Short mmCIF file of C-alpha atoms in Angstrom, two decimals:
data_model
loop_
_atom_site.label_atom_id
_atom_site.label_comp_id
_atom_site.label_asym_id
_atom_site.label_seq_id
_atom_site.Cartn_x
_atom_site.Cartn_y
_atom_site.Cartn_z
CA MET A 1352 -32.64 -0.42 1.51
CA LEU A 1353 -29.35 1.38 0.84
CA ILE A 1354 -26.32 -0.85 1.39
CA THR A 1355 -22.65 -0.90 0.55
CA ASP A 1356 -21.59 -2.60 -2.68
CA PRO A 1357 -20.31 -6.05 -1.61
CA PHE A 1358 -17.42 -5.83 -4.06
CA ASP A 1359 -16.10 -2.76 -2.22
CA GLY A 1360 -16.46 -4.61 1.07
CA ASP A 1361 -13.82 -7.10 -0.06
CA ARG A 1362 -11.19 -4.48 -0.97
CA LEU A 1363 -8.62 -2.63 1.06
CA ARG A 1364 -9.80 0.96 1.16
CA GLU A 1365 -7.34 3.52 -0.06
CA GLU A 1366 -6.84 5.61 3.12
CA CYS A 1367 -7.23 9.33 2.23
CA GLY A 1368 -5.89 11.90 -0.19
CA ILE A 1369 -4.71 15.46 0.47
CA PHE A 1370 -3.94 18.46 -1.72
CA GLY A 1371 -2.82 22.00 -0.96
CA ALA A 1372 -1.91 25.15 -2.89
CA ILE A 1373 -0.40 28.43 -1.73
CA ASN A 1374 0.20 31.66 -3.65
CA ALA A 1375 -2.29 30.55 -6.30
CA SER A 1376 -4.82 32.98 -7.72
CA ASP A 1377 -7.44 30.22 -7.84
CA ALA A 1378 -6.30 28.10 -4.91
CA ALA A 1379 -9.68 26.51 -4.10
CA ALA A 1380 -10.37 25.67 -7.76
CA ALA A 1381 -6.93 24.09 -8.13
CA THR A 1382 -7.50 22.16 -4.91
CA ALA A 1383 -10.88 20.85 -6.06
CA LEU A 1384 -9.32 19.71 -9.35
CA GLY A 1385 -6.46 18.05 -7.47
CA LEU A 1386 -8.95 16.24 -5.25
CA HIS A 1387 -10.74 14.94 -8.35
CA ALA A 1388 -7.48 13.25 -9.33
CA LEU A 1389 -7.23 11.73 -5.84
CA GLN A 1390 -10.86 10.58 -5.66
CA HIS A 1391 -9.81 6.92 -5.73
CA ARG A 1392 -8.14 7.42 -2.32
CA GLY A 1393 -11.38 8.29 -0.55
CA GLN A 1394 -15.01 8.40 -1.60
CA GLU A 1395 -16.96 8.95 1.61
CA ALA A 1396 -16.43 12.70 1.98
CA ALA A 1397 -14.52 15.70 0.72
CA GLY A 1398 -13.61 19.09 2.12
CA ILE A 1399 -11.69 22.29 1.31
CA VAL A 1400 -10.56 25.13 3.56
CA SER A 1401 -9.26 28.38 2.02
CA PHE A 1402 -7.61 31.58 3.30
CA ASP A 1403 -7.72 35.06 1.75
CA GLY A 1404 -5.21 36.78 4.01
CA GLN A 1405 -7.85 37.75 6.56
CA GLU A 1406 -10.35 34.93 7.00
CA PHE A 1407 -10.55 31.15 6.67
CA TYR A 1408 -13.46 29.62 4.75
CA ALA A 1409 -14.59 26.00 4.77
CA ARG A 1410 -16.86 23.72 2.77
CA ARG A 1411 -17.25 20.02 3.54
CA GLY A 1412 -19.70 17.32 2.60
CA ALA A 1413 -20.39 13.63 2.28
CA GLY A 1414 -19.85 11.98 -1.09
CA HIS A 1415 -17.56 12.65 -4.02
CA VAL A 1416 -15.67 15.81 -4.90
CA ALA A 1417 -18.01 16.50 -7.84
CA GLU A 1418 -21.03 16.34 -5.56
CA ASN A 1419 -19.60 19.02 -3.28
CA PHE A 1420 -17.53 21.34 -5.48
CA SER A 1421 -18.99 21.30 -8.99
CA ALA A 1422 -22.15 23.30 -8.33
CA ALA A 1423 -22.19 26.95 -9.33
CA GLY A 1424 -20.95 29.08 -6.50
CA ALA A 1425 -19.26 26.30 -4.53
CA ILE A 1426 -15.75 27.53 -5.31
CA ALA A 1427 -16.88 31.14 -4.94
CA GLU A 1428 -17.55 30.34 -1.28
CA LEU A 1429 -13.82 29.59 -0.88
CA PRO A 1430 -11.94 32.77 -1.79
CA GLY A 1431 -8.23 33.26 -1.33
CA PHE A 1432 -4.75 32.38 -2.52
CA MET A 1433 -4.21 29.42 -0.17
CA ALA A 1434 -6.33 26.30 0.14
CA ALA A 1435 -6.07 22.70 1.32
CA GLY A 1436 -8.40 19.80 0.63
CA HIS A 1437 -9.05 16.23 1.67
CA VAL A 1438 -10.89 13.16 0.41
CA ARG A 1439 -11.45 10.39 2.89
CA TYR A 1440 -12.48 6.96 3.81
CA SER A 1441 -13.06 6.65 7.53
CA THR A 1442 -10.24 4.82 9.31
CA THR A 1443 -9.84 6.16 12.84
CA GLY A 1444 -12.95 7.92 14.15
CA GLY A 1445 -15.56 6.60 11.74
CA ALA A 1446 -17.83 8.42 9.35
CA GLY A 1447 -19.79 11.60 10.02
CA LEU A 1448 -19.53 15.22 8.94
CA ARG A 1449 -17.76 16.24 12.14
CA ASN A 1450 -14.82 14.10 11.02
CA VAL A 1451 -14.64 15.47 7.47
CA GLN A 1452 -11.35 17.26 6.88
CA PRO A 1453 -9.57 19.60 6.70
CA LEU A 1454 -10.23 20.20 10.39
CA TYR A 1455 -10.13 23.83 11.49
CA ALA A 1456 -9.68 25.53 14.86
CA GLU A 1457 -9.05 29.02 16.19
CA LEU A 1458 -5.89 28.90 18.29
CA ALA A 1459 -4.28 31.67 20.30
CA SER A 1460 -2.01 32.35 17.32
CA GLY A 1461 -4.91 32.46 14.84
CA GLY A 1462 -6.63 30.03 12.51
CA PHE A 1463 -5.19 26.53 12.08
CA ALA A 1464 -6.40 24.04 9.46
CA VAL A 1465 -4.99 20.56 8.91
CA ALA A 1466 -5.52 17.84 6.30
CA HIS A 1467 -4.14 14.45 7.31
CA ASN A 1468 -3.47 11.23 5.42
CA GLY A 1469 -2.50 8.37 7.72
CA ASN A 1470 -3.29 7.06 11.18
CA ILE A 1471 -1.88 7.95 14.59
CA SER A 1472 -1.36 4.65 16.40
CA ASN A 1473 -1.24 6.24 19.87
CA ALA A 1474 -4.11 8.72 19.26
CA ARG A 1475 -6.39 7.18 21.88
CA SER A 1476 -3.71 7.36 24.56
CA LEU A 1477 -2.91 10.98 23.69
CA ARG A 1478 -6.60 11.88 23.53
CA ASP A 1479 -7.32 10.39 26.95
CA ASP A 1480 -4.48 12.39 28.46
CA LEU A 1481 -5.69 15.60 26.80
CA VAL A 1482 -9.25 15.06 28.02
CA ARG A 1483 -7.99 14.54 31.56
CA ARG A 1484 -6.25 17.90 31.24
CA GLY A 1485 -9.48 19.61 30.18
CA ALA A 1486 -9.46 19.40 26.37
CA ILE A 1487 -12.86 19.33 24.66
CA PHE A 1488 -12.98 17.41 21.37
CA GLN A 1489 -15.43 18.20 18.57
CA SER A 1490 -14.74 15.07 16.48
CA THR A 1491 -13.70 11.47 16.92
CA SER A 1492 -10.87 11.78 14.39
CA ASP A 1493 -7.27 11.12 15.39
CA THR A 1494 -6.38 14.28 13.45
CA GLU A 1495 -7.97 16.49 16.10
CA VAL A 1496 -5.39 15.20 18.58
CA ILE A 1497 -2.75 17.03 16.54
CA ILE A 1498 -4.67 20.30 16.85
CA HIS A 1499 -4.93 19.99 20.63
CA LEU A 1500 -1.25 19.13 20.98
CA VAL A 1501 -0.35 22.21 18.96
CA ALA A 1502 -2.74 24.37 20.98
CA THR A 1503 -1.24 23.27 24.32
CA SER A 1504 2.43 23.42 23.29
CA ARG A 1505 4.46 26.10 25.06
CA TYR A 1506 6.79 26.83 22.14
CA PRO A 1507 6.65 30.36 20.73
CA THR A 1508 6.05 29.81 16.99
CA THR A 1509 3.44 27.77 15.16
CA THR A 1510 6.13 25.74 13.41
CA ASP A 1511 7.83 24.89 16.71
CA ARG A 1512 4.50 24.01 18.31
CA LEU A 1513 3.71 21.69 15.40
CA ILE A 1514 7.11 20.00 15.70
CA ASP A 1515 6.55 19.66 19.45
CA ALA A 1516 3.21 17.97 18.76
CA LEU A 1517 4.61 15.64 16.11
CA ARG A 1518 7.30 14.39 18.49
CA LEU A 1519 4.54 12.80 20.56
CA LEU A 1520 2.95 10.92 17.67
CA GLU A 1521 3.35 7.29 16.67
CA GLY A 1522 2.23 5.90 13.35
CA ALA A 1523 1.89 7.44 9.93
CA TYR A 1524 1.04 10.89 8.71
CA SER A 1525 1.33 13.21 5.79
CA LEU A 1526 -0.01 16.64 6.73
CA ILE A 1527 -0.89 19.88 5.00
CA VAL A 1528 -1.30 22.65 7.57
CA MET A 1529 -2.56 26.20 6.95
CA THR A 1530 -1.95 29.12 9.30
CA PRO A 1531 -2.13 32.92 8.86
CA GLU A 1532 1.62 32.80 8.15
CA GLY A 1533 1.46 30.27 5.30
CA MET A 1534 1.44 26.54 4.60
CA ILE A 1535 3.40 23.68 6.18
CA ALA A 1536 3.64 20.24 4.58
CA CYS A 1537 5.22 17.37 6.49
CA ARG A 1538 5.66 13.64 6.47
CA ASP A 1539 6.24 11.14 9.26
CA PRO A 1540 9.87 10.15 10.00
CA LEU A 1541 9.53 6.82 8.16
CA GLY A 1542 7.65 8.30 5.20
CA ILE A 1543 4.94 5.65 5.42
CA ARG A 1544 2.32 7.85 3.78
CA PRO A 1545 3.15 9.63 0.50
CA LEU A 1546 3.43 13.37 -0.17
CA VAL A 1547 4.91 15.25 -3.14
CA MET A 1548 5.61 18.89 -3.95
CA GLY A 1549 5.11 20.71 -7.24
CA ARG A 1550 4.68 24.13 -8.79
CA ILE A 1551 2.09 25.89 -10.93
CA GLY A 1552 3.96 29.00 -11.97
CA GLU A 1553 4.66 30.88 -8.74
CA ALA A 1554 2.27 28.73 -6.73
CA VAL A 1555 3.55 25.83 -4.62
CA VAL A 1556 1.34 22.75 -4.42
CA PHE A 1557 1.43 19.57 -2.35
CA ALA A 1558 -0.41 16.33 -3.08
CA SER A 1559 -0.63 12.70 -2.09
CA GLU A 1560 0.23 11.61 -5.63
CA THR A 1561 1.98 13.02 -8.67
CA VAL A 1562 -1.12 12.45 -10.80
CA ALA A 1563 -2.81 15.34 -8.97
CA LEU A 1564 0.00 17.63 -10.10
CA ASP A 1565 -0.51 16.46 -13.68
CA ILE A 1566 -4.23 17.16 -13.56
CA VAL A 1567 -3.82 20.75 -12.31
CA GLY A 1568 -1.05 21.50 -14.82
CA GLY A 1569 1.64 21.49 -12.18
CA GLU A 1570 5.28 20.52 -12.44
CA PHE A 1571 6.61 17.84 -10.13
CA VAL A 1572 9.49 19.15 -8.03
CA ARG A 1573 10.26 16.33 -5.59
CA GLU A 1574 8.87 14.18 -2.81
CA VAL A 1575 8.55 15.62 0.64
CA GLU A 1576 11.24 13.57 2.36
CA PRO A 1577 10.45 11.33 5.33
CA GLY A 1578 10.59 13.40 8.50
CA GLU A 1579 10.75 16.69 6.58
CA LEU A 1580 8.68 19.83 7.17
CA ILE A 1581 8.45 22.29 4.29
CA ARG A 1582 7.22 25.76 5.23
CA VAL A 1583 6.02 28.14 2.49
CA ASP A 1584 5.18 31.77 3.25
CA PHE A 1585 3.19 34.27 1.21
CA ASP A 1586 6.35 35.77 -0.26
CA GLY A 1587 7.14 32.40 -1.84
CA ARG A 1588 10.02 31.53 0.50
CA LEU A 1589 10.48 27.80 1.16
CA THR A 1590 12.15 26.54 4.31
CA SER A 1591 13.00 22.86 4.78
CA LEU A 1592 13.30 21.54 8.33
CA ARG A 1593 14.31 18.04 9.46
CA PRO A 1594 13.70 17.99 13.21
CA PHE A 1595 13.46 14.22 13.73
CA GLY A 1596 16.95 13.02 12.81
CA ASN A 1597 17.74 10.40 10.19
CA HIS A 1598 15.68 7.25 9.78
CA SER A 1599 15.54 4.46 7.25
CA PRO A 1600 12.49 5.26 5.08
CA ARG A 1601 9.62 2.78 5.06
CA PRO A 1602 7.04 3.96 2.50
CA CYS A 1603 3.94 1.78 2.16
CA ILE A 1604 4.61 -0.87 -0.48
CA PHE A 1605 0.88 -1.26 -1.13
CA GLU A 1606 0.97 2.08 -2.94
CA HIS A 1607 2.72 0.18 -5.74
CA VAL A 1608 0.34 -2.77 -5.52
CA TYR A 1609 -3.03 -1.00 -5.44
CA PHE A 1610 -3.50 2.38 -3.76
CA SER A 1611 -1.80 4.82 -6.15
CA ARG A 1612 -3.19 5.49 -9.59
CA PRO A 1613 -1.11 3.71 -12.24
CA ASP A 1614 -0.26 7.04 -13.87
CA SER A 1615 1.45 8.25 -10.67
CA VAL A 1616 5.09 7.99 -9.69
CA PHE A 1617 5.77 6.65 -6.19
CA ALA A 1618 9.13 6.32 -4.45
CA GLY A 1619 10.84 7.25 -7.72
CA ARG A 1620 9.15 4.52 -9.77
CA SER A 1621 6.29 4.58 -12.25
CA VAL A 1622 3.42 2.77 -10.56
CA TYR A 1623 2.29 1.33 -13.90
CA GLU A 1624 5.73 -0.06 -14.67
CA ALA A 1625 6.06 -1.44 -11.14
CA ARG A 1626 2.76 -3.28 -11.46
CA LYS A 1627 3.77 -4.78 -14.81
CA ALA A 1628 7.04 -5.90 -13.21
CA ILE A 1629 5.10 -7.52 -10.35
CA GLY A 1630 3.11 -9.47 -12.94
CA GLY A 1631 6.36 -10.59 -14.58
CA GLU A 1632 7.72 -11.82 -11.25
CA LEU A 1633 4.46 -13.64 -10.61
CA ALA A 1634 4.67 -15.40 -13.99
CA ARG A 1635 8.20 -16.59 -13.26
CA GLU A 1636 7.36 -17.73 -9.74
CA ALA A 1637 3.99 -19.35 -10.49
CA PRO A 1638 3.79 -20.49 -14.13
CA VAL A 1639 0.81 -22.47 -15.39
CA GLU A 1640 -0.37 -23.84 -18.74
CA ALA A 1641 -3.29 -21.77 -19.89
CA ASP A 1642 -4.91 -20.16 -22.93
CA LEU A 1643 -5.60 -16.63 -21.68
CA VAL A 1644 -4.42 -14.18 -19.04
CA VAL A 1645 -7.43 -12.24 -17.76
CA PRO A 1646 -7.20 -9.29 -15.34
CA VAL A 1647 -9.74 -8.55 -12.63
CA PRO A 1648 -10.41 -4.94 -13.67
CA ASP A 1649 -9.25 -2.37 -13.16
CA SER A 1650 -6.49 -2.83 -10.61
CA GLY A 1651 -5.31 -6.18 -11.99
CA VAL A 1652 -4.70 -4.91 -15.53
CA PRO A 1653 -1.03 -3.79 -15.40
CA ALA A 1654 0.05 -6.93 -13.51
CA ALA A 1655 -1.83 -9.08 -16.02
CA ILE A 1656 -0.04 -7.35 -18.90
CA GLY A 1657 3.27 -8.15 -17.18
CA TYR A 1658 2.24 -11.75 -16.52
CA ALA A 1659 1.20 -12.25 -20.15
CA ALA A 1660 4.43 -10.74 -21.49
CA ALA A 1661 6.62 -12.92 -19.24
CA SER A 1662 4.63 -16.12 -19.79
CA GLY A 1663 3.84 -15.77 -23.49
CA ILE A 1664 0.13 -16.42 -22.77
CA PRO A 1665 -2.18 -13.97 -24.60
CA PHE A 1666 -3.68 -11.13 -22.58
CA GLU A 1667 -7.42 -10.61 -23.03
CA LEU A 1668 -10.19 -8.67 -21.32
CA GLY A 1669 -12.20 -11.67 -20.22
CA ILE A 1670 -14.04 -9.58 -17.62
CA ILE A 1671 -15.76 -6.33 -18.51
CA ARG A 1672 -16.28 -3.78 -15.76
CA SER A 1673 -19.19 -1.38 -15.57
CA HIS A 1674 -17.96 2.10 -14.70
CA TYR A 1675 -21.46 3.30 -13.81
CA VAL A 1676 -21.86 1.42 -10.54
CA GLY A 1677 -21.15 3.59 -7.53
CA ARG A 1678 -20.12 2.52 -4.06
CA THR A 1679 -23.77 2.10 -3.06
CA PHE A 1680 -26.89 0.90 -4.82
CA ILE A 1681 -30.51 0.06 -4.13
CA GLN A 1682 -30.95 -3.63 -3.37
CA PRO A 1683 -34.16 -4.63 -5.19
CA SER A 1684 -34.72 -8.09 -3.71
CA ASP A 1685 -33.20 -10.84 -1.64
CA GLY A 1686 -32.49 -12.79 -4.81
CA ALA A 1687 -30.34 -9.98 -6.12
CA ARG A 1688 -28.28 -9.90 -2.94
CA HIS A 1689 -25.90 -12.48 -4.44
CA ALA A 1690 -25.36 -10.54 -7.67
CA GLY A 1691 -23.17 -7.80 -6.23
CA VAL A 1692 -20.08 -8.68 -8.24
CA LYS A 1693 -22.04 -8.99 -11.49
CA ARG A 1694 -23.25 -5.43 -11.06
CA LYS A 1695 -19.66 -4.34 -11.46
CA HIS A 1696 -18.07 -7.19 -13.47
CA ASN A 1697 -19.37 -9.44 -16.20
CA ALA A 1698 -17.65 -12.34 -17.97
CA ASN A 1699 -16.84 -11.92 -21.66
CA ARG A 1700 -18.39 -15.29 -22.47
CA GLY A 1701 -17.46 -15.48 -26.14
CA LEU A 1702 -13.81 -15.06 -25.19
CA VAL A 1703 -13.46 -17.33 -22.14
CA GLU A 1704 -15.76 -20.21 -23.07
CA GLY A 1705 -13.77 -23.41 -23.48
CA LYS A 1706 -10.54 -21.74 -22.35
CA ARG A 1707 -8.07 -22.28 -19.51
CA ILE A 1708 -7.94 -18.92 -17.73
CA VAL A 1709 -5.30 -17.27 -15.53
CA LEU A 1710 -7.05 -14.63 -13.43
CA ILE A 1711 -4.81 -11.82 -12.13
CA ASP A 1712 -5.88 -9.68 -9.17
CA ASP A 1713 -3.97 -7.28 -6.94
CA SER A 1714 -4.87 -8.91 -3.60
CA ILE A 1715 -7.20 -11.22 -1.72
CA VAL A 1716 -8.77 -9.76 1.42
CA ARG A 1717 -11.78 -11.70 2.72
CA GLY A 1718 -11.85 -13.93 -0.36
CA THR A 1719 -15.59 -13.71 -1.07
CA THR A 1720 -15.17 -11.58 -4.19
CA SER A 1721 -12.43 -13.84 -5.52
CA MET A 1722 -14.71 -16.83 -5.07
CA GLN A 1723 -17.54 -15.09 -6.94
CA ILE A 1724 -15.28 -14.09 -9.83
CA VAL A 1725 -13.98 -17.65 -10.17
CA GLU A 1726 -17.58 -18.88 -10.20
CA MET A 1727 -18.44 -16.28 -12.84
CA MET A 1728 -15.63 -17.57 -15.08
CA ARG A 1729 -16.82 -21.14 -14.72
CA ASP A 1730 -20.41 -20.14 -15.45
CA ALA A 1731 -19.13 -18.48 -18.64
CA GLY A 1732 -17.63 -21.79 -19.74
CA ALA A 1733 -13.97 -21.57 -18.68
CA THR A 1734 -12.58 -25.10 -18.38
CA GLN A 1735 -9.92 -24.17 -15.82
CA VAL A 1736 -9.51 -21.10 -13.62
CA HIS A 1737 -6.08 -20.42 -12.14
CA PHE A 1738 -5.89 -17.50 -9.70
CA ARG A 1739 -2.69 -15.45 -9.42
CA VAL A 1740 -2.29 -12.57 -6.96
CA ALA A 1741 0.08 -9.64 -7.52
CA SER A 1742 0.89 -9.26 -3.82
CA PRO A 1743 1.83 -11.62 -1.00
CA PRO A 1744 -0.97 -12.93 1.25
CA THR A 1745 -2.56 -10.09 3.25
CA ALA A 1746 -2.49 -11.72 6.68
CA HIS A 1747 -2.18 -8.72 9.01
CA SER A 1748 -4.19 -5.58 9.66
CA CYS A 1749 -2.83 -2.13 8.86
CA PHE A 1750 -2.63 0.49 11.63
CA TYR A 1751 -1.23 3.27 9.43
CA GLY A 1752 -4.29 4.63 7.67
CA VAL A 1753 -5.57 1.76 5.52
CA ASP A 1754 -9.06 0.52 6.34
CA THR A 1755 -8.37 -3.21 6.59
CA PRO A 1756 -10.73 -5.69 8.22
CA GLU A 1757 -9.79 -7.05 11.61
CA ARG A 1758 -7.29 -9.87 11.29
CA SER A 1759 -9.80 -12.62 12.02
CA LYS A 1760 -11.63 -11.66 8.79
CA LEU A 1761 -8.56 -11.77 6.53
CA LEU A 1762 -8.58 -15.01 4.54
CA ALA A 1763 -4.78 -15.38 4.65
CA ALA A 1764 -4.80 -15.04 8.44
CA ARG A 1765 -7.25 -17.92 8.76
CA MET A 1766 -6.04 -20.35 6.10
CA GLU A 1767 -2.96 -21.80 4.47
CA LEU A 1768 -2.61 -21.76 0.68
CA GLU A 1769 -4.46 -24.98 -0.18
CA PRO A 1770 -7.53 -24.22 1.98
CA MET A 1771 -7.58 -20.75 0.45
CA ARG A 1772 -7.57 -22.28 -3.02
CA ALA A 1773 -10.43 -24.56 -2.06
CA PHE A 1774 -12.36 -21.65 -0.55
CA ILE A 1775 -12.26 -19.56 -3.73
CA GLN A 1776 -12.77 -22.75 -5.81
CA ALA A 1777 -9.89 -22.12 -8.20
CA ASP A 1778 -7.94 -24.89 -9.94
CA SER A 1779 -4.73 -23.36 -8.56
CA LEU A 1780 -3.77 -20.36 -6.45
CA ALA A 1781 -0.46 -18.53 -6.07
CA PHE A 1782 0.75 -15.21 -4.67
CA VAL A 1783 3.88 -13.31 -5.63
CA SER A 1784 6.52 -13.78 -2.94
CA ILE A 1785 7.55 -10.86 -0.78
CA ASP A 1786 11.04 -11.07 -2.32
CA GLY A 1787 9.48 -11.03 -5.79
CA LEU A 1788 7.43 -7.99 -4.88
CA TYR A 1789 10.54 -6.16 -3.68
CA ARG A 1790 12.46 -7.13 -6.83
CA ALA A 1791 9.67 -5.74 -8.97
CA VAL A 1792 9.41 -2.38 -7.23
CA SER A 1793 13.02 -1.76 -6.19
CA GLY A 1794 15.25 -4.14 -8.17
CA ALA A 1795 16.43 -6.12 -5.14
CA GLY A 1796 14.93 -8.64 -2.75
CA ARG A 1797 13.75 -7.83 0.75
CA ASP A 1798 16.46 -7.16 3.32
CA GLY A 1799 14.97 -8.62 6.47
CA ALA A 1800 17.19 -6.49 8.69
CA ARG A 1801 16.35 -3.18 6.95
CA PRO A 1802 13.30 -3.52 4.68
CA GLY A 1803 12.96 -0.62 2.30
CA PHE A 1804 9.16 -0.44 2.59
CA CYS A 1805 6.44 -0.87 5.16
CA ASP A 1806 5.08 -4.33 4.39
CA ALA A 1807 3.41 -5.07 7.74
CA CYS A 1808 0.18 -6.23 6.07
CA PHE A 1809 2.19 -9.10 4.57
CA SER A 1810 4.97 -9.69 7.09
CA GLY A 1811 3.41 -8.61 10.38
CA GLU A 1812 6.56 -6.54 11.05
CA TYR A 1813 5.27 -3.14 12.15
CA PRO A 1814 7.87 -0.37 11.90
CA THR A 1815 6.49 1.73 14.79
CA ALA A 1816 5.13 1.12 18.25
CA LEU A 1817 1.38 0.41 18.40
CA THR A 1818 0.46 1.84 21.78
CA ASP A 1819 -3.31 1.88 21.36
CA LEU A 1820 -3.36 -1.69 20.08
CA ALA A 1821 -1.21 -2.77 23.02
CA ARG A 1822 -3.63 -1.10 25.43
CA ARG A 1823 -6.60 -2.83 23.82
CA GLU A 1824 -4.90 -6.19 24.01
CA GLY A 1825 -3.59 -5.53 27.49
CA LYS A 1826 -0.02 -6.25 26.55
CA LEU A 1827 2.95 -4.78 24.72
CA ALA A 1828 2.77 -5.02 20.94
CA GLN A 1829 5.16 -7.68 19.70
CA LEU A 1830 7.36 -6.23 16.96
CA SER A 1831 9.59 -8.38 14.82
CA PHE A 1832 12.51 -5.99 14.73
CA PRO A 1833 13.66 -2.93 16.70
CA VAL A 1834 11.74 0.29 16.24
CA GLU A 1835 13.65 3.46 15.40
CA LYS A 1836 12.67 6.11 17.93
CA VAL A 1837 11.80 9.62 16.87
CA ALA A 1838 14.45 11.95 18.21
#
């Protein structure tokens, strides 16, 4: 029986990743390489669409980038000097090849391809209205709503039709759009989802993270600003448009905690340095007498280094991770069903035996994995296991492109701190405060009136309207502070 690795089931999934290149002699090859660097953001499927000046070409498939674009001839099927690619986990719409991006459609103005990172929180409402007006959908993805809105807009140019469509959207999006005229990259007015711009010689590239620019040999130019559209034509001309007015940016703070690769730069800050600083804040806020600081690999490593440096407790790799366990595996027997964590993590017994351990992890979601890791440390002979978390309690679901469980399954939504500690069976449990998290990533505490990040998964304060959620619940979504309207 093929099942999902239980360790992955107790993690927040990393949304999606997008990459695009225009005026590149090997655009599809560069895009495939960029997607390799973004593989951590989505491992269910990958796709690339290219354009050679006359025709659009597409290749999509389930699984990793290497499974779809490393075989001989795969890139040869994608000729042209412009290409966009996408890696995904399913958030809105679910899995299935019909939802694998970039999505492509033939509009009256010609071909139109779009790669989308994020989630449209009023997609169901928009879709229902479009269907009533005669639209026929080929996927269940919220991204296809954007295509239909562009197709039905009455504005004369593709750029104006895209802007017209985006004015109707709620939620979060970073988009890379390809048309016969060139490439458009844009970001939602609050900048919730990331997007950066770079260059490879004369080619312009866009990516979800700076690490993708590094991997393809590109030079980082700048972030695509919140609410900005950057249009690039085949003569290399760049045009920056800001059609949505000025808003206070709210980039997702969980990019610093977990989603981005540590060798990326997000919101002007090294992700690695931010995670070490979070660990330092955690050590100051929640000290404990112990012999070793042990990270839960790999995401807990930078925070554990910061915790060890601030506390003076030695850092050690008390858990060793196998890098050869994929997201799925064959379950050989019922008895092995409880060994899911050990397939991926194993205690370094000679190091932890007889020691008081501080375990550092990036987050607690359902709590089952945390409980199993604590048990593993005790089985290896640790005398005390203190659990420290490099983010505040995740007590609210995300509606902006992160695949979180429903709120009733989040441990922090069901329990206060002491019951959580008892559930995971640790000797003590502490989370970094939301002020401490802000100090670590931005140098100042959280301004409750104007938070500098989207932190709704911790605070429950959603920065946009949530129309589809309100419809499902049969009431208006209750927001904790006023929402800035898109002009």
